[in-house]
mmCIF file of C-alpha atoms in Angstrom:
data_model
loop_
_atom_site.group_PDB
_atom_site.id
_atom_site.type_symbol
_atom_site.label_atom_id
_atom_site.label_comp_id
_atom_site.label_asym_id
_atom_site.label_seq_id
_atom_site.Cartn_x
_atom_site.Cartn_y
_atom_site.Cartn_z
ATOM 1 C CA UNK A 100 76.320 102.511 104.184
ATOM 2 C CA UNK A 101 79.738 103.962 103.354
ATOM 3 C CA UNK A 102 82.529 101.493 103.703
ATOM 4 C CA UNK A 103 86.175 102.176 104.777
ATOM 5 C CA UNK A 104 87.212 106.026 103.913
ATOM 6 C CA UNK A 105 90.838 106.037 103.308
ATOM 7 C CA UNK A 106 92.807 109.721 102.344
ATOM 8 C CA UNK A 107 94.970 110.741 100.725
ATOM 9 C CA UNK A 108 93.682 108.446 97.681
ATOM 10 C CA UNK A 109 97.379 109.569 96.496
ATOM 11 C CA UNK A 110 100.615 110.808 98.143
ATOM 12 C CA UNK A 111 103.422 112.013 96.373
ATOM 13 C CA UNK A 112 106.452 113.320 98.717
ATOM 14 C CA UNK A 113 109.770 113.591 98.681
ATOM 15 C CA UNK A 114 112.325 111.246 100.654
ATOM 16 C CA UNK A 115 112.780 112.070 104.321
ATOM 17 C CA UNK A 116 109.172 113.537 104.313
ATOM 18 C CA UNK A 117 106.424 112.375 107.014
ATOM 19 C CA UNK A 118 103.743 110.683 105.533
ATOM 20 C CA UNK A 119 100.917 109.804 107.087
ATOM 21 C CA UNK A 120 97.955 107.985 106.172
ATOM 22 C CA UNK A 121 94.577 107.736 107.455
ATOM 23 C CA UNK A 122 91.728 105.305 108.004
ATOM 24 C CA UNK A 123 88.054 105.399 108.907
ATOM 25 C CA UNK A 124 86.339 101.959 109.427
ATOM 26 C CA UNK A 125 83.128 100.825 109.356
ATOM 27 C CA UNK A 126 80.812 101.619 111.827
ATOM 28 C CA UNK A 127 80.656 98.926 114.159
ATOM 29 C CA UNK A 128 83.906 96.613 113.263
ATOM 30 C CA UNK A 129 86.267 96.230 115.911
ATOM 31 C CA UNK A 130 89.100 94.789 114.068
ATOM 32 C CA UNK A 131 91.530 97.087 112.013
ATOM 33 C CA UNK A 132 93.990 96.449 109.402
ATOM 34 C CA UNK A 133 97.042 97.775 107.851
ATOM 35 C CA UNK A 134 98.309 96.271 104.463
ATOM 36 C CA UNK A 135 100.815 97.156 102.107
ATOM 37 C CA UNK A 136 100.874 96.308 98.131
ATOM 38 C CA UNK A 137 103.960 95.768 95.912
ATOM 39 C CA UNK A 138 104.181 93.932 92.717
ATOM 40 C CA UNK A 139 106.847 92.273 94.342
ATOM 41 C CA UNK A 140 105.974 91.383 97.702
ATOM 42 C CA UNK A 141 102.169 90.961 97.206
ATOM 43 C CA UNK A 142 99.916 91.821 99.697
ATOM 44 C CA UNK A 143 101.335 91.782 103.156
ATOM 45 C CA UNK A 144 99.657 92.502 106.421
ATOM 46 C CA UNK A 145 101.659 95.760 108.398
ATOM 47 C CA UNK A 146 99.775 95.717 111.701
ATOM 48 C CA UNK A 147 96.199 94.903 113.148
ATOM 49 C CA UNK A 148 94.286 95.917 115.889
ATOM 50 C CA UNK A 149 91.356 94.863 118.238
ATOM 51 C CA UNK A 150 89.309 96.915 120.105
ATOM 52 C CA UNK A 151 91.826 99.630 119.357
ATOM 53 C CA UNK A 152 94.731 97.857 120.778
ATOM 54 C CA UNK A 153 97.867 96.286 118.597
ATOM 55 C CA UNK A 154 97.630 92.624 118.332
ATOM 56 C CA UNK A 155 100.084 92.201 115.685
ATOM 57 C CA UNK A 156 102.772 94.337 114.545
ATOM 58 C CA UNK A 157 105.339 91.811 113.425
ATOM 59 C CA UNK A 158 104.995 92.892 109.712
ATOM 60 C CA UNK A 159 105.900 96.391 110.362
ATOM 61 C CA UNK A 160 109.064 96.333 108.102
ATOM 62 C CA UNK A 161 110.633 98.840 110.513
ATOM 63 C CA UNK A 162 110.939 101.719 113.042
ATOM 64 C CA UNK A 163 110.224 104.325 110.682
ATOM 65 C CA UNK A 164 106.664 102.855 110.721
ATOM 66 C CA UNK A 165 104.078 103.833 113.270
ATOM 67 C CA UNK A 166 100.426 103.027 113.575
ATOM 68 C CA UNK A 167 97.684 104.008 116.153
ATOM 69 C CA UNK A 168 93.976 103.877 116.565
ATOM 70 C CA UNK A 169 93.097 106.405 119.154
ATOM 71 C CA UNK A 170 89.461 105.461 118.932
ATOM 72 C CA UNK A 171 87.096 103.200 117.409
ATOM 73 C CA UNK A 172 86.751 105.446 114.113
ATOM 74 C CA UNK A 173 90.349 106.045 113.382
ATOM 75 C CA UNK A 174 93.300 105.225 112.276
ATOM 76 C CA UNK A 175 96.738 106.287 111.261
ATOM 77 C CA UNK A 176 99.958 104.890 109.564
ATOM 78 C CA UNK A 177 102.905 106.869 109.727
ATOM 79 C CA UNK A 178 106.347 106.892 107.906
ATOM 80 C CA UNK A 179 108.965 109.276 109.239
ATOM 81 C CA UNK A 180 111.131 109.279 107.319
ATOM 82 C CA UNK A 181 109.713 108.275 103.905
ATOM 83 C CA UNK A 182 111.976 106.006 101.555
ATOM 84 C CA UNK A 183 111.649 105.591 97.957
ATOM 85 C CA UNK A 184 111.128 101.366 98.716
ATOM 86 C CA UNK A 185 108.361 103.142 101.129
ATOM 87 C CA UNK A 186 106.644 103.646 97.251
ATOM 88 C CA UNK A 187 103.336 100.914 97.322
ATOM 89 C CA UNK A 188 99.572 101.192 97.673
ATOM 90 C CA UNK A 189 98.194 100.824 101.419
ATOM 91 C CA UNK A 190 95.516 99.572 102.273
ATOM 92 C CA UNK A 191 93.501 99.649 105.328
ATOM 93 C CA UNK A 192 90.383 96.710 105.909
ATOM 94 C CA UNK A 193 87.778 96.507 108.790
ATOM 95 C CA UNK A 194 85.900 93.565 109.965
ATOM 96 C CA UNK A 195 83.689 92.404 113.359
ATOM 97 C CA UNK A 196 85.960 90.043 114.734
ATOM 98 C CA UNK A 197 83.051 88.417 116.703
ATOM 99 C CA UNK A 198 82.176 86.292 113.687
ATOM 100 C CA UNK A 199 84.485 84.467 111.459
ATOM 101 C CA UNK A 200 82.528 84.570 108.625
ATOM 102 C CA UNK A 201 82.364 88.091 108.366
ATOM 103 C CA UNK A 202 84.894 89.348 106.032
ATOM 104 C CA UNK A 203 87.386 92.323 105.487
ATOM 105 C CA UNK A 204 86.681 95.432 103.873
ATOM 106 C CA UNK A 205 88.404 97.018 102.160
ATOM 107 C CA UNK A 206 89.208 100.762 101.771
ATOM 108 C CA UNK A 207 90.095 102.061 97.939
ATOM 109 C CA UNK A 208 93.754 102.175 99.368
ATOM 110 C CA UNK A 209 96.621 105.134 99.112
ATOM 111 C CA UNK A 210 98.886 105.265 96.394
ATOM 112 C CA UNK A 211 102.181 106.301 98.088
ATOM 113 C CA UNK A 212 105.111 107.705 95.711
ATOM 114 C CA UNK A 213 108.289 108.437 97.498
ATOM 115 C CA UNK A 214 110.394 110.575 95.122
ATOM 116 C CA UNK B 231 102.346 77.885 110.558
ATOM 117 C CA UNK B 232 98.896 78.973 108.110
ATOM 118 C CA UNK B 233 99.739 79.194 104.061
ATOM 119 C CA UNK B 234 97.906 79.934 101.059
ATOM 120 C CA UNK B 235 99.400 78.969 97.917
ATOM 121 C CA UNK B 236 97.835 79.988 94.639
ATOM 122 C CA UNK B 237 99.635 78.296 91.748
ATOM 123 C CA UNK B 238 99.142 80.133 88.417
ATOM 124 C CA UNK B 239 99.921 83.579 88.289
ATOM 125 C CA UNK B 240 98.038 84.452 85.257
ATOM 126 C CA UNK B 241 94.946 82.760 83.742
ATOM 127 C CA UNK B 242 92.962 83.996 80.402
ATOM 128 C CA UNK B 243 89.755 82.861 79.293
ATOM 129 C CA UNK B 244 87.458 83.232 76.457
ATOM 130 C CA UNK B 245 84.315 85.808 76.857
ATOM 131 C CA UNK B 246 81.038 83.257 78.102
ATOM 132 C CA UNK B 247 83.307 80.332 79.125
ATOM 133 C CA UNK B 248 84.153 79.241 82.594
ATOM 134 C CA UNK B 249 87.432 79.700 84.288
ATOM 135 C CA UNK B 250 88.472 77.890 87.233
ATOM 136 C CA UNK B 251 91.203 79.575 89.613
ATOM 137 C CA UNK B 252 93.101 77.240 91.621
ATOM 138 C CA UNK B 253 94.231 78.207 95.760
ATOM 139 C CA UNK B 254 95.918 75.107 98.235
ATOM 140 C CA UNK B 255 96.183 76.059 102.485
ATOM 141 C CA UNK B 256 98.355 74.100 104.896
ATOM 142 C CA UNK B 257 96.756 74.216 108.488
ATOM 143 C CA UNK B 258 96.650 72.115 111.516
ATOM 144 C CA UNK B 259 93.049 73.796 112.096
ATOM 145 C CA UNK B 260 89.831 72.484 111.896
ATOM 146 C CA UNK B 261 87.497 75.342 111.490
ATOM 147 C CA UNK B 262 88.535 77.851 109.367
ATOM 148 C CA UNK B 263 86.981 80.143 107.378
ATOM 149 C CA UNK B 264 88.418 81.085 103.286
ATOM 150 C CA UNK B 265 87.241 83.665 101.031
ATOM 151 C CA UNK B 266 87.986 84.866 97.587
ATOM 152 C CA UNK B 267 88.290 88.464 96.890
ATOM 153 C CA UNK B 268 88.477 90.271 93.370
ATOM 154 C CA UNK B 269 90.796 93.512 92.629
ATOM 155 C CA UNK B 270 90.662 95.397 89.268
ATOM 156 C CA UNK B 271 92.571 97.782 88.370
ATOM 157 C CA UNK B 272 90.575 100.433 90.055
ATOM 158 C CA UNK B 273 92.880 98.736 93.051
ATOM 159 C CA UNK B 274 89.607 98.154 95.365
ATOM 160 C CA UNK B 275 89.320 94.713 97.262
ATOM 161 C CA UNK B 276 86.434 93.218 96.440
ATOM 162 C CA UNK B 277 85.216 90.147 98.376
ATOM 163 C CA UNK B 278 83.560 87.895 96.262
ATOM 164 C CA UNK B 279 82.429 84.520 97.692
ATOM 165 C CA UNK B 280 83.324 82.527 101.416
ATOM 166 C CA UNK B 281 83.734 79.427 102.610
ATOM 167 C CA UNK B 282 82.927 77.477 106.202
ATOM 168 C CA UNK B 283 85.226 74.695 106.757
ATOM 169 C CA UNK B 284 82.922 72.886 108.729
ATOM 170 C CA UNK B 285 80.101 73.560 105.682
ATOM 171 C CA UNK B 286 80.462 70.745 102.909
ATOM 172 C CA UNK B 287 78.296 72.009 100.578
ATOM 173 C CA UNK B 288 79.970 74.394 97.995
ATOM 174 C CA UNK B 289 78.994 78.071 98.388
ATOM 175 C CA UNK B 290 78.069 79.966 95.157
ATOM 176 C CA UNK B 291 77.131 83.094 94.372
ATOM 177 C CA UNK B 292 75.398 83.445 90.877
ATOM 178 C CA UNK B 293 78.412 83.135 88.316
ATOM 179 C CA UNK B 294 81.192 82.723 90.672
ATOM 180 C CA UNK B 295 80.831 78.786 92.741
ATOM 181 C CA UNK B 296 84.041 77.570 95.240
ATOM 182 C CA UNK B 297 85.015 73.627 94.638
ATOM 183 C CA UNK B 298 86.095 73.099 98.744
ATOM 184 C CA UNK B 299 87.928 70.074 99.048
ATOM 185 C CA UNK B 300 89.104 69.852 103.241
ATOM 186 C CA UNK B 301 91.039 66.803 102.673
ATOM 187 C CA UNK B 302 93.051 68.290 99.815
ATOM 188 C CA UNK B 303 93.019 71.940 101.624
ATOM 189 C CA UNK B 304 91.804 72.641 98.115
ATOM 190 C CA UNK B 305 89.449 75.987 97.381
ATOM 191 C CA UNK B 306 89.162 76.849 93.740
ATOM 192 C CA UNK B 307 87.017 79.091 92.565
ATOM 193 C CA UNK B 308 84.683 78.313 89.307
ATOM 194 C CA UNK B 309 83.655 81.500 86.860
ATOM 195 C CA UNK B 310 80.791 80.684 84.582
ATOM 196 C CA UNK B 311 79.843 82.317 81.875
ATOM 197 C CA UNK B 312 82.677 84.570 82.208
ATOM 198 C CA UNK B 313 82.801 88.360 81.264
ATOM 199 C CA UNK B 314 84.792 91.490 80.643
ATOM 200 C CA UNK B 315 84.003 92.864 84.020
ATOM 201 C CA UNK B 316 85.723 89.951 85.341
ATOM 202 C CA UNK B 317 89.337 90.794 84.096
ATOM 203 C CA UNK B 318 91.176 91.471 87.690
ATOM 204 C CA UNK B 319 93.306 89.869 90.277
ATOM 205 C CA UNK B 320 91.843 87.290 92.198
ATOM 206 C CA UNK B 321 93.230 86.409 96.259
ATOM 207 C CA UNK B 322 92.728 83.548 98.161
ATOM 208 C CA UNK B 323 92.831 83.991 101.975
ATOM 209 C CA UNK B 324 92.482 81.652 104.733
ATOM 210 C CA UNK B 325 91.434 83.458 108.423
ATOM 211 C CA UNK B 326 91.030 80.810 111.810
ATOM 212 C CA UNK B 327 87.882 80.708 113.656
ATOM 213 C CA UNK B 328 89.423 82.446 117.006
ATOM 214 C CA UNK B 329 92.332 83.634 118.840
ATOM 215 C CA UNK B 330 94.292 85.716 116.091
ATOM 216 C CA UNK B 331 92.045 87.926 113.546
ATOM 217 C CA UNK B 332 94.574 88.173 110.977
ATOM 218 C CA UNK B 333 94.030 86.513 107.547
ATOM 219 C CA UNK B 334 96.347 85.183 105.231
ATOM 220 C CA UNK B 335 96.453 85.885 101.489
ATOM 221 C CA UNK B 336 97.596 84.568 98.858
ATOM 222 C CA UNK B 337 100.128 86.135 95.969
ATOM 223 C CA UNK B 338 97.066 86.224 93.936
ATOM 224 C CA UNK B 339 96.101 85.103 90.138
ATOM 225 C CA UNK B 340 95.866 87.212 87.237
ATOM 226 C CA UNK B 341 92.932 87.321 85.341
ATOM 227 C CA UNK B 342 92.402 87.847 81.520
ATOM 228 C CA UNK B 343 88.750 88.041 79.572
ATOM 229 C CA UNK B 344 89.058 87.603 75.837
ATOM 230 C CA UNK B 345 86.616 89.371 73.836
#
């Protein structure tokens, strides 16, 4: 079964440049999330949806950051416009929010490098 | 508010002896779910044992066991027989039973196999 598809695998842009980054979950999950990873800050949750609909977007760091699921299959996060502290690896995880003890997975994540 | 609190930031073992990562929560809950997931430095999220609150019995999978202790909000997790493959960040995270889908992580342990 293939798992969460992210792309790009990499980004590398130039400040001011729209970035965006996509997401395919697995088949079946209705729960969608949004991470971002820095050596500093650790993992931190971005924004999460249910059912296609934002629950929780009170770790988007700010309006420069957008995210929509138009459908059950799809995501996007969006920078506009990119800054170099934008530079971490994202992550996007799936689960079925209908049982607890399921557990996220994972995508293999974007490596973001604003120049 | 949930927290998940992992202590050491970097733990090294010996090649085919047992490791034991530490992880502490703080919530008013009752039922709860926890999991441990692994990250090498191919960057994917790897989930790699979970916990029921309301299950005492320790869950293990093959190598990797969990020492749950409710009372303590204590979930370590036990590596036997430890091996190269094992080198990689370990996260503790901590998701309710209902209401909000998000999980919380922890800042994560490093992980170091000594040949």
């Amino acid at each position: 079964d293939a798992g969460v598809i992210q792309s790009p695998r990499h980004e590398v842009t130039e400040m001011g440049q729209e970035v965006t980054l996509r997401c395919k979950p697995i088949s079946g999950h209705n729960s969608l999330f949004w991470y971002r990873q820095t050596m500093m800050r650790g993992l931190e949750l971005l924004i999460y949806f249910n059912n296609n609909v934002p629950i929780d977007d009170s770790g988007m760091p700010e309006d420069r950051f957008s995210a929509k699921m138009p459908n059950a299959s799809f995501s996007t996060l969006k920078i506009q416009p990119s800054e170099p502290r934008d530079s971490a690896v994202y992550f996007c995880a799936s689960s079925f929010s209908g049982d607890g003890n399921q557990p996220q997975h994972f995508g293999d994540g974007t490596r973001l490098s604003i120049l | 508010a949930q927290t998940v609190t992992q202590s050491q930031p970097e733990m090294s073992v010996q090649e085919a002896e047992t490791v034991t990562l530490s992880c502490t929560y703080d919530t008013s809950e009752s039922d709860y779910y926890l999991f441990w997931y692994k990250q090498p430095p191919s960057r994917q999220m790897i989930l790699v044992i979970r916990q029921e609150a309301y299950k005492q019995q320790n869950a293990t999978e093959n190598r990797f066991s969990v020492n749950f202790q409710k009372a303590a909000k204590s979930f370590s997790l036990k590596i036997s027989d430890s091996q190269l493959g094992d080198a990689a960040m370990y996260f503790c995270a901590y998701r309710v039973t209902s209401g909000t889908y998000k999980y919380i992580f922890g800042t994560g342990t490093r992980l170091k196999v000594l040949a």
